[in-house]
């Protein structure tokens, strides 16, 4: 994806991530980096983790793992979320951004939380591109009522 879409080598992409995050942090911004297609790159897991580490080391406060094509299975989401969380510095949060192409966005978001994610991106009623995004109207009560998680709802854009 990197070479095809960005026209950059893997190393150039890591440099762009690092310099972009550093610049934003120097501007006083709290940086969350969404790693698009994170779960689609199963043929190169180490590179996805490299992207997360570079962003964290450049100052990002959160790394958001994206199931951009919406077809990853929940147990894979949980496992990979846990692996990323274990690799990152302890002050960096991990989040999930799940699409619903295979009807798994809610399950995948809950699996990510089980794997240690503390940020869940989603929309009201799952409205979003293609088949939609994770439905916060299902996720929030599931976490609050069934997992006993205290929800801090930040609905900023």
Coordinates of C-alpha atoms in Angstrom, one line a residue:
X1 CA 0.0 0.0 0.0
X2 CA 2.8 2.4 0.9
X3 CA 4.6 2.2 -2.4
X4 CA 1.4 2.1 -4.5
X5 CA -0.6 4.8 -2.9
X6 CA 2.0 7.2 -1.4
X7 CA 4.7 6.6 -3.9
X8 CA 7.2 6.2 -1.1
X9 CA 9.5 3.4 0.1
X10 CA 8.8 1.8 3.4
X11 CA 11.7 3.7 5.0
X12 CA 10.5 7.0 3.4
X13 CA 7.1 6.4 4.9
X14 CA 8.6 5.9 8.4
X15 CA 10.4 9.1 8.0
X16 CA 7.2 10.9 7.0
X17 CA 5.4 9.5 10.0
X18 CA 8.2 10.6 12.3
X19 CA 8.6 14.1 10.9
X20 CA 4.9 14.7 10.8
X21 CA 4.3 13.7 14.3
X22 CA 7.3 15.6 15.6
X23 CA 6.2 18.8 13.8
X24 CA 2.6 18.5 15.2
X25 CA 3.9 17.9 18.7
X26 CA 6.1 21.0 18.4
X27 CA 3.0 23.0 17.5
X28 CA 1.5 21.9 20.8
X29 CA -0.9 19.4 19.5
X30 CA -1.9 16.1 21.1
X31 CA -1.3 13.6 18.3
X32 CA -3.3 10.4 17.6
X33 CA -1.9 8.5 14.6
X34 CA -4.4 6.3 12.7
X35 CA -2.6 3.4 11.1
X36 CA -4.8 2.8 8.1
X37 CA -5.0 -0.8 6.8
X38 CA -3.1 -2.0 10.0
X39 CA -4.9 -5.3 10.1
X40 CA -4.8 -5.8 6.3
X41 CA -1.0 -5.9 6.3
X42 CA -0.7 -9.4 7.7
X43 CA 2.0 -10.3 5.3
X44 CA 4.3 -7.6 6.9
X45 CA 3.3 -7.4 10.6
X46 CA 6.7 -6.1 11.6
X47 CA 6.3 -3.0 9.4
X48 CA 3.0 -2.1 10.9
X49 CA 4.5 -2.3 14.3
X50 CA 7.5 -0.2 13.1
X51 CA 5.0 2.5 12.0
X52 CA 3.4 2.4 15.5
X53 CA 6.8 2.6 17.3
X54 CA 8.1 5.4 15.0
X55 CA 4.9 7.4 15.7
X56 CA 5.1 6.8 19.5
X57 CA 8.8 7.7 19.6
X58 CA 8.1 10.9 17.7
X59 CA 5.7 11.9 20.4
X60 CA 2.2 10.5 19.5
X61 CA 0.1 10.0 22.5
X62 CA -2.1 7.4 20.9
X63 CA -1.9 4.9 18.1
X64 CA -5.2 3.9 16.5
X65 CA -5.2 0.5 14.7
X66 CA -7.5 0.6 11.7
X67 CA -9.5 -2.4 10.3
X68 CA -9.9 -0.3 7.1
X69 CA -11.4 -3.1 5.0
X70 CA -13.6 -4.3 7.8
X71 CA -13.0 -8.0 7.5
X72 CA -10.6 -9.0 10.2
X73 CA -11.8 -11.5 12.7
X74 CA -12.2 -10.5 16.4
X75 CA -9.6 -12.9 17.9
X76 CA -7.0 -11.5 15.4
X77 CA -7.9 -7.9 16.4
X78 CA -7.5 -8.8 20.1
X79 CA -4.2 -10.6 19.6
X80 CA -2.6 -7.8 17.5
X81 CA -3.9 -5.1 19.8
X82 CA -2.3 -6.8 22.7
X83 CA 1.0 -7.2 20.8
X84 CA 1.1 -3.5 19.8
X85 CA 0.3 -2.4 23.4
X86 CA 3.1 -4.6 24.8
X87 CA 5.6 -3.1 22.3
X88 CA 4.8 0.6 22.9
X89 CA 5.9 2.8 25.7
X90 CA 3.4 2.6 28.6
X91 CA 2.3 6.2 28.3
X92 CA 1.0 5.7 24.7
X93 CA -2.6 4.7 24.3
X94 CA -3.9 2.2 21.7
X95 CA -7.2 2.5 20.0
X96 CA -9.4 0.9 17.4
X97 CA -11.1 2.2 14.2
X98 CA -13.2 -0.6 12.7
X99 CA -15.2 -0.7 9.6
X100 CA -18.3 -3.0 9.2
X101 CA -17.9 -4.6 5.8
X102 CA -18.1 -8.1 7.3
X103 CA -20.5 -7.1 10.0
X104 CA -17.8 -7.3 12.7
X105 CA -17.1 -3.7 13.6
X106 CA -18.8 -3.8 17.1
X107 CA -17.3 -7.3 17.9
X108 CA -13.8 -6.1 16.7
X109 CA -14.0 -2.9 18.8
X110 CA -14.9 -4.9 21.9
X111 CA -12.1 -7.4 21.1
X112 CA -9.7 -4.5 20.8
X113 CA -10.8 -3.3 24.3
X114 CA -10.3 -6.8 25.6
X115 CA -6.8 -6.6 24.1
X116 CA -6.1 -3.4 25.9
X117 CA -7.3 -0.6 23.7
X118 CA -8.5 2.4 25.6
X119 CA -9.8 4.4 22.6
X120 CA -12.7 3.3 20.4
X121 CA -13.5 5.3 17.3
X122 CA -17.0 4.9 15.9
X123 CA -20.2 6.7 14.8
X124 CA -23.8 6.9 16.0
X125 CA -25.6 3.9 14.6
X126 CA -22.5 2.9 12.7
X127 CA -23.1 5.4 9.9
X128 CA -20.1 5.6 7.6
X129 CA -18.6 4.8 4.3
X130 CA -19.3 1.5 2.4
X131 CA -21.0 -0.7 5.0
X132 CA -20.4 1.7 7.9
X133 CA -18.2 2.0 11.0
X134 CA -18.4 0.7 14.5
X135 CA -21.7 1.5 16.1
X136 CA -21.1 3.5 19.3
X137 CA -24.8 2.9 20.3
X138 CA -23.9 -0.7 20.7
X139 CA -20.4 -0.4 22.0
X140 CA -20.9 2.1 24.8
X141 CA -23.6 0.2 26.6
X142 CA -21.8 -3.1 26.1
X143 CA -18.7 -1.7 27.8
X144 CA -20.5 0.2 30.5
X145 CA -23.1 -2.4 31.4
X146 CA -21.5 -5.7 30.7
X147 CA -17.8 -5.1 31.1
X148 CA -18.1 -2.5 33.8
X149 CA -15.9 0.0 32.1
X150 CA -16.3 3.6 33.0
X151 CA -16.9 5.5 29.8
X152 CA -15.4 8.9 29.1
X153 CA -17.3 10.0 26.0
X154 CA -15.4 12.5 24.0
X155 CA -17.6 13.3 21.0
X156 CA -15.3 16.0 19.5
X157 CA -14.5 15.8 15.9

